[in-house]
mmCIF file of N, CA and C in Angstrom:
data_model
loop_
_atom_site.group_PDB
_atom_site.id
_atom_site.type_symbol
_atom_site.label_atom_id
_atom_site.label_comp_id
_atom_site.label_asym_id
_atom_site.label_seq_id
_atom_site.Cartn_x
_atom_site.Cartn_y
_atom_site.Cartn_z
ATOM 1 N N MET A 1 -34.222 128.888 -126.645
ATOM 2 C CA MET A 1 -35.848 129.024 -126.566
ATOM 3 C C MET A 1 -36.747 128.883 -127.238
ATOM 4 N N LYS A 2 -37.996 127.845 -127.472
ATOM 5 C CA LYS A 2 -38.774 127.884 -128.814
ATOM 6 C C LYS A 2 -39.534 128.884 -127.804
ATOM 7 N N TRP A 3 -40.926 129.545 -128.728
ATOM 8 C CA TRP A 3 -41.471 130.357 -128.044
ATOM 9 C C TRP A 3 -42.602 129.719 -129.090
ATOM 10 N N ALA A 4 -44.484 130.008 -127.910
ATOM 11 C CA ALA A 4 -45.278 129.519 -128.951
ATOM 12 C C ALA A 4 -45.956 131.062 -128.796
ATOM 13 N N ILE A 5 -47.606 130.813 -129.384
ATOM 14 C CA ILE A 5 -47.736 132.376 -129.152
ATOM 15 C C ILE A 5 -49.020 131.843 -129.531
ATOM 16 N N ILE A 6 -50.365 131.600 -128.100
ATOM 17 C CA ILE A 6 -51.805 131.245 -128.105
ATOM 18 C C ILE A 6 -52.646 132.232 -128.140
ATOM 19 N N THR A 7 -52.935 131.897 -129.238
ATOM 20 C CA THR A 7 -54.116 133.304 -129.346
ATOM 21 C C THR A 7 -55.473 132.675 -128.654
ATOM 22 N N GLY A 8 -55.807 133.495 -128.084
ATOM 23 C CA GLY A 8 -57.465 133.245 -127.065
ATOM 24 C C GLY A 8 -56.707 132.355 -126.349
ATOM 25 N N GLY A 9 -55.648 132.565 -125.750
ATOM 26 C CA GLY A 9 -55.432 131.810 -124.794
ATOM 27 C C GLY A 9 -55.395 131.820 -123.436
ATOM 28 N N SER A 10 -56.339 132.838 -123.314
ATOM 29 C CA SER A 10 -57.080 132.964 -121.514
ATOM 30 C C SER A 10 -57.826 132.257 -121.321
ATOM 31 N N ARG A 11 -59.048 131.648 -121.798
ATOM 32 C CA ARG A 11 -60.612 130.933 -122.101
ATOM 33 C C ARG A 11 -60.286 130.258 -123.152
ATOM 34 N N GLY A 12 -61.428 128.776 -122.398
ATOM 35 C CA GLY A 12 -61.424 127.955 -123.537
ATOM 36 C C GLY A 12 -60.759 127.151 -123.768
ATOM 37 N N ILE A 13 -61.064 126.669 -125.157
ATOM 38 C CA ILE A 13 -59.738 125.752 -126.145
ATOM 39 C C ILE A 13 -58.480 125.929 -125.902
ATOM 40 N N GLY A 14 -58.165 127.750 -126.122
ATOM 41 C CA GLY A 14 -57.172 128.742 -126.354
ATOM 42 C C GLY A 14 -55.991 128.532 -124.969
ATOM 43 N N ARG A 15 -57.014 128.114 -123.368
ATOM 44 C CA ARG A 15 -55.712 127.771 -122.398
ATOM 45 C C ARG A 15 -55.644 126.745 -122.058
ATOM 46 N N ALA A 16 -56.563 125.634 -122.404
ATOM 47 C CA ALA A 16 -56.165 123.631 -122.683
ATOM 48 C C ALA A 16 -55.102 123.622 -123.171
ATOM 49 N N ILE A 17 -54.960 124.632 -124.671
ATOM 50 C CA ILE A 17 -53.692 124.513 -125.327
ATOM 51 C C ILE A 17 -52.136 124.837 -124.659
ATOM 52 N N CYS A 18 -52.807 125.874 -123.827
ATOM 53 C CA CYS A 18 -51.881 126.287 -123.018
ATOM 54 C C CYS A 18 -51.039 125.256 -121.934
ATOM 55 N N ARG A 19 -52.000 124.610 -121.914
ATOM 56 C CA ARG A 19 -52.016 123.736 -120.191
ATOM 57 C C ARG A 19 -51.177 122.653 -120.886
ATOM 58 N N LYS A 20 -51.653 122.203 -121.972
ATOM 59 C CA LYS A 20 -51.284 121.059 -122.968
ATOM 60 C C LYS A 20 -49.595 121.774 -122.717
ATOM 61 N N LEU A 21 -49.327 122.736 -123.630
ATOM 62 C CA LEU A 21 -47.926 122.741 -124.245
ATOM 63 C C LEU A 21 -46.986 122.690 -122.777
ATOM 64 N N ALA A 22 -47.590 123.645 -122.390
ATOM 65 C CA ALA A 22 -47.040 123.683 -120.336
ATOM 66 C C ALA A 22 -47.035 122.393 -120.020
ATOM 67 N N ALA A 23 -47.166 121.138 -119.970
ATOM 68 C CA ALA A 23 -47.340 120.362 -119.576
ATOM 69 C C ALA A 23 -46.153 119.462 -120.361
ATOM 70 N N GLU A 24 -45.954 119.183 -121.395
ATOM 71 C CA GLU A 24 -45.838 118.481 -122.677
ATOM 72 C C GLU A 24 -44.343 118.888 -123.113
ATOM 73 N N THR A 25 -43.791 120.675 -123.576
ATOM 74 C CA THR A 25 -43.016 121.163 -124.352
ATOM 75 C C THR A 25 -42.800 122.194 -122.911
ATOM 76 N N PRO A 26 -41.397 122.188 -123.371
ATOM 77 C CA PRO A 26 -40.230 123.557 -122.381
ATOM 78 C C PRO A 26 -40.373 124.256 -123.392
ATOM 79 N N TYR A 27 -41.615 125.208 -124.505
ATOM 80 C CA TYR A 27 -41.680 126.579 -124.882
ATOM 81 C C TYR A 27 -42.047 127.655 -123.676
ATOM 82 N N HIS A 28 -41.278 128.742 -124.304
ATOM 83 C CA HIS A 28 -41.616 129.978 -122.728
ATOM 84 C C HIS A 28 -43.492 130.663 -124.281
ATOM 85 N N LEU A 29 -44.159 130.600 -123.394
ATOM 86 C CA LEU A 29 -45.882 130.827 -123.729
ATOM 87 C C LEU A 29 -46.010 132.267 -123.692
ATOM 88 N N LEU A 30 -46.293 132.971 -125.135
ATOM 89 C CA LEU A 30 -47.428 134.172 -125.323
ATOM 90 C C LEU A 30 -48.363 133.683 -125.392
ATOM 91 N N ILE A 31 -49.767 133.869 -124.373
ATOM 92 C CA ILE A 31 -50.786 134.389 -124.024
ATOM 93 C C ILE A 31 -51.168 134.800 -124.212
ATOM 94 N N ASN A 32 -52.043 135.074 -124.925
ATOM 95 C CA ASN A 32 -53.017 136.470 -126.158
ATOM 96 C C ASN A 32 -54.795 136.377 -125.435
ATOM 97 N N TYR A 33 -54.962 137.254 -125.273
ATOM 98 C CA TYR A 33 -55.609 137.467 -125.076
ATOM 99 C C TYR A 33 -56.402 139.493 -125.992
ATOM 100 N N GLN A 34 -57.891 139.441 -125.846
ATOM 101 C CA GLN A 34 -58.192 140.518 -126.150
ATOM 102 C C GLN A 34 -58.818 141.867 -125.308
ATOM 103 N N SER A 35 -59.596 140.940 -123.944
ATOM 104 C CA SER A 35 -60.010 142.039 -123.472
ATOM 105 C C SER A 35 -60.772 141.228 -121.739
ATOM 106 N N ASN A 36 -59.631 140.514 -122.009
ATOM 107 C CA ASN A 36 -59.901 139.172 -120.691
ATOM 108 C C ASN A 36 -58.569 139.920 -119.879
ATOM 109 N N ARG A 37 -57.974 140.601 -119.271
ATOM 110 C CA ARG A 37 -56.836 140.274 -118.593
ATOM 111 C C ARG A 37 -56.953 139.272 -117.597
ATOM 112 N N GLU A 38 -58.436 139.591 -116.464
ATOM 113 C CA GLU A 38 -57.935 138.654 -115.517
ATOM 114 C C GLU A 38 -58.246 136.983 -115.832
ATOM 115 N N ALA A 39 -58.564 136.937 -116.506
ATOM 116 C CA ALA A 39 -58.442 135.444 -117.503
ATOM 117 C C ALA A 39 -57.106 134.923 -118.403
ATOM 118 N N ALA A 40 -56.581 135.707 -118.473
ATOM 119 C CA ALA A 40 -55.121 136.053 -118.946
ATOM 120 C C ALA A 40 -54.659 135.281 -117.846
ATOM 121 N N GLU A 41 -54.372 136.120 -116.682
ATOM 122 C CA GLU A 41 -53.937 136.127 -115.783
ATOM 123 C C GLU A 41 -53.936 134.549 -115.026
ATOM 124 N N GLU A 42 -54.746 134.126 -115.045
ATOM 125 C CA GLU A 42 -55.557 132.911 -114.277
ATOM 126 C C GLU A 42 -54.100 132.001 -114.710
ATOM 127 N N THR A 43 -54.038 132.034 -116.731
ATOM 128 C CA THR A 43 -53.812 130.657 -116.900
ATOM 129 C C THR A 43 -52.336 130.918 -116.926
ATOM 130 N N LEU A 44 -51.487 132.346 -117.032
ATOM 131 C CA LEU A 44 -50.257 132.785 -117.011
ATOM 132 C C LEU A 44 -49.836 131.730 -115.237
ATOM 133 N N GLN A 45 -50.715 131.676 -114.146
ATOM 134 C CA GLN A 45 -50.509 131.272 -112.958
ATOM 135 C C GLN A 45 -50.426 130.057 -113.008
ATOM 136 N N GLU A 46 -51.849 129.483 -113.911
ATOM 137 C CA GLU A 46 -51.292 128.051 -114.216
ATOM 138 C C GLU A 46 -50.150 127.623 -114.993
ATOM 139 N N ILE A 47 -49.583 127.562 -115.654
ATOM 140 C CA ILE A 47 -48.460 127.935 -116.310
ATOM 141 C C ILE A 47 -47.581 128.182 -115.597
ATOM 142 N N GLU A 48 -47.280 129.358 -114.522
ATOM 143 C CA GLU A 48 -46.487 128.813 -114.081
ATOM 144 C C GLU A 48 -45.880 128.087 -112.630
ATOM 145 N N THR A 49 -47.326 127.354 -112.420
ATOM 146 C CA THR A 49 -47.063 126.820 -111.535
ATOM 147 C C THR A 49 -46.919 125.118 -111.909
ATOM 148 N N LEU A 50 -46.642 124.903 -113.649
ATOM 149 C CA LEU A 50 -46.397 124.243 -113.612
ATOM 150 C C LEU A 50 -44.858 124.012 -114.187
ATOM 151 N N GLY A 51 -44.616 125.008 -113.578
ATOM 152 C CA GLY A 51 -43.190 125.167 -113.339
ATOM 153 C C GLY A 51 -42.903 125.401 -115.368
ATOM 154 N N ARG A 52 -43.258 126.444 -115.563
ATOM 155 C CA ARG A 52 -43.186 126.816 -117.368
ATOM 156 C C ARG A 52 -43.617 128.588 -117.179
ATOM 157 N N THR A 53 -43.394 128.933 -118.000
ATOM 158 C CA THR A 53 -42.722 130.320 -118.287
ATOM 159 C C THR A 53 -43.513 131.018 -119.493
ATOM 160 N N ALA A 54 -44.185 132.190 -119.331
ATOM 161 C CA ALA A 54 -44.947 132.849 -119.594
ATOM 162 C C ALA A 54 -45.282 134.485 -119.937
ATOM 163 N N GLU A 55 -46.100 134.322 -120.838
ATOM 164 C CA GLU A 55 -45.916 135.871 -120.656
ATOM 165 C C GLU A 55 -47.594 135.802 -120.829
ATOM 166 N N ILE A 56 -48.265 137.347 -120.874
ATOM 167 C CA ILE A 56 -49.495 137.781 -121.782
ATOM 168 C C ILE A 56 -49.346 138.486 -122.238
ATOM 169 N N ILE A 57 -50.179 138.898 -123.979
ATOM 170 C CA ILE A 57 -49.191 139.644 -124.428
ATOM 171 C C ILE A 57 -51.427 140.078 -125.373
ATOM 172 N N ARG A 58 -51.935 141.601 -125.376
ATOM 173 C CA ARG A 58 -52.704 141.657 -125.418
ATOM 174 C C ARG A 58 -53.010 142.492 -126.849
ATOM 175 N N PHE A 59 -53.531 141.372 -127.818
ATOM 176 C CA PHE A 59 -53.716 142.550 -129.585
ATOM 177 C C PHE A 59 -55.386 141.315 -130.187
ATOM 178 N N ASN A 60 -55.995 141.721 -130.584
ATOM 179 C CA ASN A 60 -56.872 142.254 -131.300
ATOM 180 C C ASN A 60 -56.461 140.954 -132.365
ATOM 181 N N VAL A 61 -55.994 139.692 -132.603
ATOM 182 C CA VAL A 61 -55.712 138.924 -134.000
ATOM 183 C C VAL A 61 -56.753 139.246 -135.098
ATOM 184 N N ALA A 62 -57.521 139.912 -134.873
ATOM 185 C CA ALA A 62 -58.734 139.936 -136.961
ATOM 186 C C ALA A 62 -58.108 141.526 -136.719
ATOM 187 N N ASP A 63 -57.124 141.804 -136.061
ATOM 188 C CA ASP A 63 -56.677 143.414 -136.566
ATOM 189 C C ASP A 63 -55.080 143.317 -136.740
ATOM 190 N N ARG A 64 -55.056 143.232 -138.335
ATOM 191 C CA ARG A 64 -53.327 142.836 -139.182
ATOM 192 C C ARG A 64 -52.774 143.893 -137.729
ATOM 193 N N GLU A 65 -52.799 145.508 -138.060
ATOM 194 C CA GLU A 65 -51.763 146.472 -137.322
ATOM 195 C C GLU A 65 -51.038 146.229 -136.178
ATOM 196 N N ASP A 66 -52.882 145.819 -135.480
ATOM 197 C CA ASP A 66 -52.845 145.268 -133.785
ATOM 198 C C ASP A 66 -51.655 144.013 -133.730
ATOM 199 N N THR A 67 -52.133 143.301 -134.113
ATOM 200 C CA THR A 67 -51.421 142.183 -133.699
ATOM 201 C C THR A 67 -49.620 142.611 -134.225
ATOM 202 N N LEU A 68 -49.392 143.295 -135.647
ATOM 203 C CA LEU A 68 -47.941 143.552 -136.488
ATOM 204 C C LEU A 68 -47.407 144.614 -135.186
ATOM 205 N N GLN A 69 -48.065 145.149 -134.318
ATOM 206 C CA GLN A 69 -48.145 146.849 -133.375
ATOM 207 C C GLN A 69 -47.386 145.275 -132.289
ATOM 208 N N ALA A 70 -48.281 144.429 -131.929
ATOM 209 C CA ALA A 70 -47.760 143.928 -130.453
ATOM 210 C C ALA A 70 -46.316 142.976 -130.603
ATOM 211 N N LEU A 71 -46.412 142.420 -131.917
ATOM 212 C CA LEU A 71 -45.559 141.351 -132.227
ATOM 213 C C LEU A 71 -44.712 142.302 -132.554
ATOM 214 N N GLN A 72 -44.118 144.037 -132.256
ATOM 215 C CA GLN A 72 -43.360 144.191 -133.294
ATOM 216 C C GLN A 72 -41.525 143.384 -131.502
ATOM 217 N N GLY A 73 -40.654 143.039 -132.002
ATOM 218 C CA GLY A 73 -40.001 142.908 -131.121
ATOM 219 C C GLY A 73 -39.225 141.624 -130.416
ATOM 220 N N TRP A 74 -41.099 141.001 -130.716
ATOM 221 C CA TRP A 74 -40.749 139.629 -130.137
ATOM 222 C C TRP A 74 -39.466 139.037 -130.827
#
């Protein structure tokens, strides 16, 4: 299974990228958000409605340690 991490996937361009990937690829999506969990959950539901799998994952991409900690084990 291929995975794709979409930073800022809960809103704007990131959400549009999530939709596009879900519509055109079999990737399992990791939807990144920093503060708006509700928007991330809305994106997740859109992806699942398209029949794809995804998860939401919170971290600040500007913070190296936060990013490494969040992605450890993936």
